[in-house]
PDB file of C-alpha atoms in Angstrom:
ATOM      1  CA  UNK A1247     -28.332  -0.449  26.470  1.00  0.00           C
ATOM      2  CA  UNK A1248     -25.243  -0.637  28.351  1.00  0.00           C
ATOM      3  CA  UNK A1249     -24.059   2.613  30.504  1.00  0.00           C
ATOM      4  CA  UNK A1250     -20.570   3.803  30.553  1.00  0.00           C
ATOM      5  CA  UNK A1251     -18.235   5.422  33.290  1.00  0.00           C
ATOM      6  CA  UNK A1252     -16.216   6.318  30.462  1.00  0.00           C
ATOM      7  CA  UNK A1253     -17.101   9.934  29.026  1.00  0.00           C
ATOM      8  CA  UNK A1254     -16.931  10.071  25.703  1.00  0.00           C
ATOM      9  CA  UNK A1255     -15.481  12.896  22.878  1.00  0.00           C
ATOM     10  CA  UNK A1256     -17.754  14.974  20.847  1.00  0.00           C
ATOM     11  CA  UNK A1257     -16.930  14.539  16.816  1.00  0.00           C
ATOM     12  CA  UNK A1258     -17.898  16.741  15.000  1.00  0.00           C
ATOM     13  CA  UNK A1259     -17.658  15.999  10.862  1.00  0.00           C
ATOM     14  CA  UNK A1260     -16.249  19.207   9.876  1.00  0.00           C
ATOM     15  CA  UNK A1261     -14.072  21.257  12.243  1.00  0.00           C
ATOM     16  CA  UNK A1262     -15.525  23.059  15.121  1.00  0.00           C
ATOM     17  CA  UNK A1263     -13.851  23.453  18.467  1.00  0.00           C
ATOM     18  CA  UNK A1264     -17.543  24.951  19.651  1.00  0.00           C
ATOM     19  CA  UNK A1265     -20.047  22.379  19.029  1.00  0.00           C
ATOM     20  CA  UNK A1266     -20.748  20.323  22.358  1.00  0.00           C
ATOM     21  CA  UNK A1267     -23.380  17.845  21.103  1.00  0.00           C
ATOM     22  CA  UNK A1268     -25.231  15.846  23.216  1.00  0.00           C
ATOM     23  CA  UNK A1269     -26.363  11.912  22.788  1.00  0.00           C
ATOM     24  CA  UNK A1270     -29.869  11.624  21.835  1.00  0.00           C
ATOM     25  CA  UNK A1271     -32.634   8.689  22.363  1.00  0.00           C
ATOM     26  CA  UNK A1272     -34.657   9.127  19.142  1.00  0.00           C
ATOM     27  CA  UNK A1273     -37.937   9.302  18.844  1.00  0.00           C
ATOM     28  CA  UNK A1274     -40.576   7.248  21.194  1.00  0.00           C
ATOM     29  CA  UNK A1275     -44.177   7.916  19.980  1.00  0.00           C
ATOM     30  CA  UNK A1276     -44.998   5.783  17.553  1.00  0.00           C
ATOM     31  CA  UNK A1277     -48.455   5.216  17.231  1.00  0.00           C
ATOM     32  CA  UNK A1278     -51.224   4.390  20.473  1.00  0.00           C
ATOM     33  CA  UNK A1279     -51.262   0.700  19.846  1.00  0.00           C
ATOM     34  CA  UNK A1280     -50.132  -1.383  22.298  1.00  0.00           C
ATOM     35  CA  UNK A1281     -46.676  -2.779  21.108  1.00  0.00           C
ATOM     36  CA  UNK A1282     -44.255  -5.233  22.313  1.00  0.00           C
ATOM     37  CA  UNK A1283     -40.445  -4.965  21.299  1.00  0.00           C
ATOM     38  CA  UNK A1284     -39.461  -7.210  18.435  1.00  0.00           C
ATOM     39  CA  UNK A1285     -36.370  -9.355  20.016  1.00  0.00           C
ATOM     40  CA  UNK A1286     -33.838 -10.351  17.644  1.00  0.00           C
ATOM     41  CA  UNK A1287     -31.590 -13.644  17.291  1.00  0.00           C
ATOM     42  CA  UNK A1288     -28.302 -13.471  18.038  1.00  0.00           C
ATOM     43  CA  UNK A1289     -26.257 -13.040  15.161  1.00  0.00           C
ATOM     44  CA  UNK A1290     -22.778 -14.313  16.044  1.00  0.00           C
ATOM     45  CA  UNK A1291     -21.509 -14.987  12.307  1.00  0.00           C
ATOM     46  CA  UNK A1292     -21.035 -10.832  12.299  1.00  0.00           C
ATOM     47  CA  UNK A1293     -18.439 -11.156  14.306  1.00  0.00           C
ATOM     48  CA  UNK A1294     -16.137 -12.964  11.333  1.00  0.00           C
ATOM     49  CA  UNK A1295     -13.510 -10.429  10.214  1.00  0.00           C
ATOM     50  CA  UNK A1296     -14.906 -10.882   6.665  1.00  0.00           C
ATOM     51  CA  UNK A1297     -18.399 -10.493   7.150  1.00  0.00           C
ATOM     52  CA  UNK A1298     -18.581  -6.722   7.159  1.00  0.00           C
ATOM     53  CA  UNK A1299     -16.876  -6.853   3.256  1.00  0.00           C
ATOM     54  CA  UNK A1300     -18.116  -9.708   1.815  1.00  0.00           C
ATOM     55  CA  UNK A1301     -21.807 -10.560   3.620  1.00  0.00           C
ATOM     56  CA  UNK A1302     -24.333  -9.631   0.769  1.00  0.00           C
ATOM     57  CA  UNK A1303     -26.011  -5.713   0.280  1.00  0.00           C
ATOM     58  CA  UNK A1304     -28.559  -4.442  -1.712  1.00  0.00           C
ATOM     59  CA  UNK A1305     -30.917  -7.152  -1.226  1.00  0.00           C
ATOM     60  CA  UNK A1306     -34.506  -7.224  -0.316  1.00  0.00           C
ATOM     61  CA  UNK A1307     -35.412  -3.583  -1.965  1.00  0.00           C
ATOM     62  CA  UNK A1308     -32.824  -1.644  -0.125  1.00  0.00           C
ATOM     63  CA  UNK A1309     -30.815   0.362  -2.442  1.00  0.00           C
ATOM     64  CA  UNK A1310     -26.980  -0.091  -1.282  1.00  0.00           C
ATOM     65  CA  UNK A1311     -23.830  -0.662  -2.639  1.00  0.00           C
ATOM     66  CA  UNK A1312     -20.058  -0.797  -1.689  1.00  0.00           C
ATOM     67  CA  UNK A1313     -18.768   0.994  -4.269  1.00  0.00           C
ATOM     68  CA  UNK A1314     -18.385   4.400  -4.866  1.00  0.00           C
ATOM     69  CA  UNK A1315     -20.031   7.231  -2.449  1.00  0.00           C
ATOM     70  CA  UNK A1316     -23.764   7.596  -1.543  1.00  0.00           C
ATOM     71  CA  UNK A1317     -26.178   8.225  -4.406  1.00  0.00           C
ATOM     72  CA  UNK A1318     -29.151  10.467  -4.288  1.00  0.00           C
ATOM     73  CA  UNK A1319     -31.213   6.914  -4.387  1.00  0.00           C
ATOM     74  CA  UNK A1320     -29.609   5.528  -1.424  1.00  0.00           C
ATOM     75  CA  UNK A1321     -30.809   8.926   0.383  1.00  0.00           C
ATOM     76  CA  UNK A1322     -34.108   8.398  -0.965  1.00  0.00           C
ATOM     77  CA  UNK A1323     -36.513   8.886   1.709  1.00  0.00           C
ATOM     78  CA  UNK A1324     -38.943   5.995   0.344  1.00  0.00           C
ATOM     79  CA  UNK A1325     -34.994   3.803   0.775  1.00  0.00           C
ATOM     80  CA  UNK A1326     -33.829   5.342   4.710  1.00  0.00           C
ATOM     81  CA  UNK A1327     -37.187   4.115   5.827  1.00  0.00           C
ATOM     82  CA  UNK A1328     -36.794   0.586   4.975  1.00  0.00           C
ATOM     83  CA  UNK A1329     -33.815   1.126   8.246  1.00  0.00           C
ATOM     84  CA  UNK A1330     -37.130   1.874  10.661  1.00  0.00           C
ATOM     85  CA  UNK A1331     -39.387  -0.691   9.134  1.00  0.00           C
ATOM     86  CA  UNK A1332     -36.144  -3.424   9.571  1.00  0.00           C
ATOM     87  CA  UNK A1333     -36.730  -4.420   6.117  1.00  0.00           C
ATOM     88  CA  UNK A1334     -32.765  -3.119   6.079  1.00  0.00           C
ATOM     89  CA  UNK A1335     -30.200  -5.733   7.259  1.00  0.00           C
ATOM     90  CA  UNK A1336     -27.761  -4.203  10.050  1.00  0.00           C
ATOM     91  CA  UNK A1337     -25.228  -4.726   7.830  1.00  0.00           C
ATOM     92  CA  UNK A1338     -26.803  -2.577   5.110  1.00  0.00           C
ATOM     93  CA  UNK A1339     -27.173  -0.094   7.635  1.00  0.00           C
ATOM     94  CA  UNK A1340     -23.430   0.251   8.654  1.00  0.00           C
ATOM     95  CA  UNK A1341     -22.719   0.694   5.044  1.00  0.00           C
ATOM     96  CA  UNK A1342     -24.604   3.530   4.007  1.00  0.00           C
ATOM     97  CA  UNK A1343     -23.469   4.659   6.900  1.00  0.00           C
ATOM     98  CA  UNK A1344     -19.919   4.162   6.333  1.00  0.00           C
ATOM     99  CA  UNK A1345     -20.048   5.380   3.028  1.00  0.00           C
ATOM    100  CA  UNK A1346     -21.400   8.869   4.130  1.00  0.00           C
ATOM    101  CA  UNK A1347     -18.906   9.248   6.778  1.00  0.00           C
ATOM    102  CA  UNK A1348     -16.771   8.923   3.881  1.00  0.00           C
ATOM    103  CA  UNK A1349     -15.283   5.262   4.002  1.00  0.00           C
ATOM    104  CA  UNK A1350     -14.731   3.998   0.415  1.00  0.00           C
ATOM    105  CA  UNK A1351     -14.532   0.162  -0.402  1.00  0.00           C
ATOM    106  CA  UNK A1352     -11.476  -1.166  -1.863  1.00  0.00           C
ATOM    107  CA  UNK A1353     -12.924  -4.451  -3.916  1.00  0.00           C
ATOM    108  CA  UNK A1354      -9.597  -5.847  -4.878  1.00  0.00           C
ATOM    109  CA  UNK A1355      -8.204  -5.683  -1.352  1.00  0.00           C
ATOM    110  CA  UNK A1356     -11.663  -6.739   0.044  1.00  0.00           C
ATOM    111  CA  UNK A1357     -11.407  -3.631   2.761  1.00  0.00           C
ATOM    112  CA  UNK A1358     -12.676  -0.570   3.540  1.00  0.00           C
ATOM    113  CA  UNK A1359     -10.220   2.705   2.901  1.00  0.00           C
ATOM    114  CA  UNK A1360     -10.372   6.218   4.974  1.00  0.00           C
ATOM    115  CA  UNK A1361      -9.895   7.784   1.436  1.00  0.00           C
ATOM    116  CA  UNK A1362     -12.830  10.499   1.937  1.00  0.00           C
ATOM    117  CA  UNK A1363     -13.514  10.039   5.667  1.00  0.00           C
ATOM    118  CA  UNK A1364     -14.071  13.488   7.614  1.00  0.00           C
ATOM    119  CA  UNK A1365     -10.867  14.172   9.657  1.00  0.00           C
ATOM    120  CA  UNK A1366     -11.819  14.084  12.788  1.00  0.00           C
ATOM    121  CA  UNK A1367     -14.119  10.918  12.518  1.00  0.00           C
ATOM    122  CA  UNK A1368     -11.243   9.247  10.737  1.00  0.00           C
ATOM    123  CA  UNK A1369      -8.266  10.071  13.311  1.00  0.00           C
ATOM    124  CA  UNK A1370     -10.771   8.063  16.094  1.00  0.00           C
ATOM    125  CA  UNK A1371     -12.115   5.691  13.808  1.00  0.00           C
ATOM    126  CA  UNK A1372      -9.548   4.376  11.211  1.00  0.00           C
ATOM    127  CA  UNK A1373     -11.676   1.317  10.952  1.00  0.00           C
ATOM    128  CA  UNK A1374     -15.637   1.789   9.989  1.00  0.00           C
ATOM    129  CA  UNK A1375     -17.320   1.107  13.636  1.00  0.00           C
ATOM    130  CA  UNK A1376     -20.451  -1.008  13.821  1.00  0.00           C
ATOM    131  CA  UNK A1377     -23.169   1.948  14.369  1.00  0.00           C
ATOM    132  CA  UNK A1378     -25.264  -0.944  15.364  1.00  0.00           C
ATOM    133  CA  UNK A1379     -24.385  -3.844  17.016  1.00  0.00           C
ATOM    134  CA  UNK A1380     -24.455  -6.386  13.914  1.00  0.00           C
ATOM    135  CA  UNK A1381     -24.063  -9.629  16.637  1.00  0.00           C
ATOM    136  CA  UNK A1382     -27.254  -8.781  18.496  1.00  0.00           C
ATOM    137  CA  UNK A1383     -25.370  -9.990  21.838  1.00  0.00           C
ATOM    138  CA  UNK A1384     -25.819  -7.106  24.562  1.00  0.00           C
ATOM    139  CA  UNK A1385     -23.052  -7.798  26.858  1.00  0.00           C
ATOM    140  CA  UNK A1386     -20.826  -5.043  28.330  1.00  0.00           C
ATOM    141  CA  UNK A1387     -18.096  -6.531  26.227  1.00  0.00           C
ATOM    142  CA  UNK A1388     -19.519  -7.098  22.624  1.00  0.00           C
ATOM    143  CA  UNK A1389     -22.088  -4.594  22.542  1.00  0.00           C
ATOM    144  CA  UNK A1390     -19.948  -1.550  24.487  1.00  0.00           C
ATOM    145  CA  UNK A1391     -18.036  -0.596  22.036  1.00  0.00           C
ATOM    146  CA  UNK A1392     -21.300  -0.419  19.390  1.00  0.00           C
ATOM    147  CA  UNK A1393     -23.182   1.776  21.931  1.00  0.00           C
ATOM    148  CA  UNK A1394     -20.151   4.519  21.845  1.00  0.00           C
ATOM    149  CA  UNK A1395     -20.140   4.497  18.305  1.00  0.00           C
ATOM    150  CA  UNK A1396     -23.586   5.132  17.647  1.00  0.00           C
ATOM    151  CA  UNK A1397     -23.421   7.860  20.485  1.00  0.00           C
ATOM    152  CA  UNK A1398     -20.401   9.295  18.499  1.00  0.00           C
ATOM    153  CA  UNK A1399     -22.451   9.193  15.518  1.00  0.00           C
ATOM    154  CA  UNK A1400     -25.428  11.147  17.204  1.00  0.00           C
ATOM    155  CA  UNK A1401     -22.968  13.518  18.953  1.00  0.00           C
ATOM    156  CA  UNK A1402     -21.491  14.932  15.663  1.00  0.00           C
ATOM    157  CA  UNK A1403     -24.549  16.479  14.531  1.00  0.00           C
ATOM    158  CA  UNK A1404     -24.200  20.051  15.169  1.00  0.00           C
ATOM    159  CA  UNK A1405     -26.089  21.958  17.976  1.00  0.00           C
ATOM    160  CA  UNK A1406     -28.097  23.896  15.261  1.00  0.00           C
ATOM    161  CA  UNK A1407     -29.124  20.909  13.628  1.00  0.00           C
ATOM    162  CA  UNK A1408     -30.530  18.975  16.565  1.00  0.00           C
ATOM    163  CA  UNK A1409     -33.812  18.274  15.698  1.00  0.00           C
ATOM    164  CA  UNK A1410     -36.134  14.960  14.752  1.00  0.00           C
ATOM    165  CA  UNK A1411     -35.503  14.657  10.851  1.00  0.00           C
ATOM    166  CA  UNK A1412     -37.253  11.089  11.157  1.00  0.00           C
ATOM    167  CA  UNK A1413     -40.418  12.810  11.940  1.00  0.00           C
ATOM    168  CA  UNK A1414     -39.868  15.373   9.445  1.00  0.00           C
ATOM    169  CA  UNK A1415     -39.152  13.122   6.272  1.00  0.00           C
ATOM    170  CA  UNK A1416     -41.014  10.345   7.331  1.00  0.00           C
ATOM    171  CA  UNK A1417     -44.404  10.843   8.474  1.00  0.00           C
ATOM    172  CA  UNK A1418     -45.604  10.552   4.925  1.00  0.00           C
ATOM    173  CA  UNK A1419     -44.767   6.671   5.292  1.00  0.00           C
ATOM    174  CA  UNK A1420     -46.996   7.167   8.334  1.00  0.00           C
ATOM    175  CA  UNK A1421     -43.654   7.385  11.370  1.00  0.00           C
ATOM    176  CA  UNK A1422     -44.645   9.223  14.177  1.00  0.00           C
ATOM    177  CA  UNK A1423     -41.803   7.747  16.780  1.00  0.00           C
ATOM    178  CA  UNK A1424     -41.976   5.111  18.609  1.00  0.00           C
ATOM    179  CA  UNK A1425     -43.017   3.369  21.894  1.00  0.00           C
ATOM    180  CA  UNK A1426     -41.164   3.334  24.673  1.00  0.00           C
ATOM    181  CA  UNK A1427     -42.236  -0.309  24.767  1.00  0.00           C
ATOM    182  CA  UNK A1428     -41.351  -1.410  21.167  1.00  0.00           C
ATOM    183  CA  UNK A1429     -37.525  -0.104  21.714  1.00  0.00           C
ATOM    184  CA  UNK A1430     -34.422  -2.120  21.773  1.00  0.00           C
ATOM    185  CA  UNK A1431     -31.136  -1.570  21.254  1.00  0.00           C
ATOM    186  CA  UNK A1432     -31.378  -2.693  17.793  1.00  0.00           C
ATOM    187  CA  UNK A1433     -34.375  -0.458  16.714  1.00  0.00           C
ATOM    188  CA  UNK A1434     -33.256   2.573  18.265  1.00  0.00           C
ATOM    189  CA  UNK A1435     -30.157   2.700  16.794  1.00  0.00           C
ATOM    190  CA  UNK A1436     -31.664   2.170  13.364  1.00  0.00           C
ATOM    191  CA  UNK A1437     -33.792   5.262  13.952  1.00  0.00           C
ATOM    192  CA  UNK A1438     -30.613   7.023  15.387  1.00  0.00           C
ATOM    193  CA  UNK A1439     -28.494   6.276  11.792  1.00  0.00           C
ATOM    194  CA  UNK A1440     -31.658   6.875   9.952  1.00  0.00           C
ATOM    195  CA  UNK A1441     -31.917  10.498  11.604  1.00  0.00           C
ATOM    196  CA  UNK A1442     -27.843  10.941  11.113  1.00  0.00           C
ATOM    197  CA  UNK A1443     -28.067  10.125   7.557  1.00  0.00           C
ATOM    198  CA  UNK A1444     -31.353  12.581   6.779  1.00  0.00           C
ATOM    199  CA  UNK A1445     -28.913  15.104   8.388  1.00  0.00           C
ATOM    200  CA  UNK A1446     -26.358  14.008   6.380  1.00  0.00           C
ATOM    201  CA  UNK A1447     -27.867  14.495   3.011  1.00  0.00           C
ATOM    202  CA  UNK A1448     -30.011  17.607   3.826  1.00  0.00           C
ATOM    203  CA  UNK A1449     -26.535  19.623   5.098  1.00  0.00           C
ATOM    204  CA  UNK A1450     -23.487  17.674   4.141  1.00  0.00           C
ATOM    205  CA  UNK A1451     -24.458  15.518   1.002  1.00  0.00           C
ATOM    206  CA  UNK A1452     -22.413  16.954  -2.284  1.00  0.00           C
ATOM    207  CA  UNK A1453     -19.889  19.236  -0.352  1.00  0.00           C
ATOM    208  CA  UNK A1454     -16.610  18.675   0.108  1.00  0.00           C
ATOM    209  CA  UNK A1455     -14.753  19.193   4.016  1.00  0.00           C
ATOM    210  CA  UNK A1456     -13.130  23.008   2.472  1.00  0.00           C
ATOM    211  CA  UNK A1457     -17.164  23.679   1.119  1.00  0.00           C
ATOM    212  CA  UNK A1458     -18.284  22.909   4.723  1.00  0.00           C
ATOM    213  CA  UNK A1459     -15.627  24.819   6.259  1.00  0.00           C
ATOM    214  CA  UNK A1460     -16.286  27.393   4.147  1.00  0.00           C
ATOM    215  CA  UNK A1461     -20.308  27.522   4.771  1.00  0.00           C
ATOM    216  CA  UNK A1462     -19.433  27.128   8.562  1.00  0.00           C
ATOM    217  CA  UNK A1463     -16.865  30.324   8.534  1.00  0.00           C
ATOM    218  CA  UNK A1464     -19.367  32.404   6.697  1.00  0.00           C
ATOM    219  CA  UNK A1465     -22.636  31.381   9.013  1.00  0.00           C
ATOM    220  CA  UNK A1466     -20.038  32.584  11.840  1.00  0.00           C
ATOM    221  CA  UNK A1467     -19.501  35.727  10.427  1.00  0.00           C
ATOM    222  CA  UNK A1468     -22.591  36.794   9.413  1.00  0.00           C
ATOM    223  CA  UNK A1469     -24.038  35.439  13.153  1.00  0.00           C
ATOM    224  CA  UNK A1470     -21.085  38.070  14.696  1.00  0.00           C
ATOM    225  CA  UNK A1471     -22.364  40.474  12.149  1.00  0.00           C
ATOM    226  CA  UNK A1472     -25.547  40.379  13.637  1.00  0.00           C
ATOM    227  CA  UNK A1473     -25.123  40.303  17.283  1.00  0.00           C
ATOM    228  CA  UNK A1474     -22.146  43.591  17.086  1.00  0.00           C
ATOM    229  CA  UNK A1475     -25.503  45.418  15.050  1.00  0.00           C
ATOM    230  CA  UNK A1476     -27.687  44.443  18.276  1.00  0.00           C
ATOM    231  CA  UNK A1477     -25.113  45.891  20.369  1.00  0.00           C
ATOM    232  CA  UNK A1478     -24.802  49.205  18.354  1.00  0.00           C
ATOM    233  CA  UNK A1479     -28.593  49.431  18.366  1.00  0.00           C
ATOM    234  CA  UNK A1480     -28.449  49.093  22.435  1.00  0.00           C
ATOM    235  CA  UNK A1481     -30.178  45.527  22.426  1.00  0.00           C
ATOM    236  CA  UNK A1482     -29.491  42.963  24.585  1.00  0.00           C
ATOM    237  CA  UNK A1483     -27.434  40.042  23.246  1.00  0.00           C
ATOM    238  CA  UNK A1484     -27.220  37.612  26.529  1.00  0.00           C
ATOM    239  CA  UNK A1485     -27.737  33.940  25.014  1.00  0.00           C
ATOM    240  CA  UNK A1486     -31.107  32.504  26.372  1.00  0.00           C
ATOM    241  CA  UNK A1487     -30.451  29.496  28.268  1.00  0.00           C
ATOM    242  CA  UNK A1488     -32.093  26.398  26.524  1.00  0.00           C
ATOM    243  CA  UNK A1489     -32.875  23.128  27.834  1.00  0.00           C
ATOM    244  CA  UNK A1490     -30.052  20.677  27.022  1.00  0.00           C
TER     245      UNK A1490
END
């Protein structure tokens, strides 16, 4: 993947001046066979304006659709593992995706509307970004911008939340990570949205942005509530450093 002077802006999905997120790699232990990385085809039709609305979902066993918001099925952890296993086209992918960040097709206008879309994602992104580079051509110019979207996409899960879902939800399909061997751009952004959108439905799915900012205020006071009863009680409250 392509490296950036640029630095790029934390988003987080609901409000929070404090969260400073960092980009993550996914996972890279998959299993102890030796594995070579699956090269894809360029894919140069993506690049049509029209493709992203009118290219063909919900094929090949992946549960996905345009309309309307997620559904508990496209959540399914037996569906977000056919992302991993590639069975998933990219473009199926950025739409569950999109949909979750809150996007919501427009079929008579053929294009995608901001009509749910967390406020902060939406005031950098009034478009739905390509999470994962849908053209397959890694130069500095096509494939840039993709990177910083998907490390946008990482970056807005909250500190307290950073952890491996993927190896969490699914080892019963028999994931363990990957290789450092088998990755490419490609696959490790798959497990990257795959691990965004188990966060997704295990903190954010069926809220709405006041529920979240309500849930957020409340963890905040209760954490306060805590650490003033520490001090009372004499007990030291200096944060442990952590490794970032």
């Amino acid at each position: 993947q392509h490296a950036t002077k640029t630095p790029a802006k934390n988003i987080c999905l609901f409000e929070s001046a404090d969260d400073k997120s960092e980009s993550t790699s996914g996972d890279e232990t998959y299993s102890k066979k030796n594995v070579k990385p699956i090269i894809l085809d360029p894919f140069p039709q993506a690049a049509n304006p029209k493709y992203h609305v009118t290219a063909p979902v919900g094929e090949n066993g992946f549960v996905v659709s345009r309309h309307g918001g997620p559904t508990k099925e496209e959540l399914a952890d037996e569906n977000l593992f056919k992302i991993i296993d590639r069975t998933a086209s990219d473009l199926e992918v950025n739409t569950l995706v999109w949909k979750c960040l809150g996007y919501r097709f427009d079929s008579a206008a053929e294009k995608w509307t901001t009509a749910e879309v967390f406020p902060k994602w939406k005031e950098r992104y009034p478009e739905p970004p390509d999470m994962i580079g849908m053209q397959r051509i890694y130069s500095k110019e096509v494939d840039g911008p993709c990177l910083r979207n998907n490390q946008a996409l990482v970056r807005s899960i909250p500190v307290d939340n950073k952890k491996s879902y993927l190896k969490e939800y699914m080892k019963p399909f028999g994931f363990t990570g990957y290789q450092v061997a088998e990755l490419t751009p490609n696959l490790t952004r798959r497990a990257q949205c795959t691990n965004w959108l188990l966060f997704y439905r295990e903190e954010l799915f069926g809220y709405t942005v006041e529920e979240l900012r309500e849930r957020r205020r409340l963890k905040q006071e209760k954490e306060e509530q805590e650490r003033q009863a520490k001090l009372d009680a004499g007990e030291d409250v200096s944060e442990e450093w952590k490794p970032p």
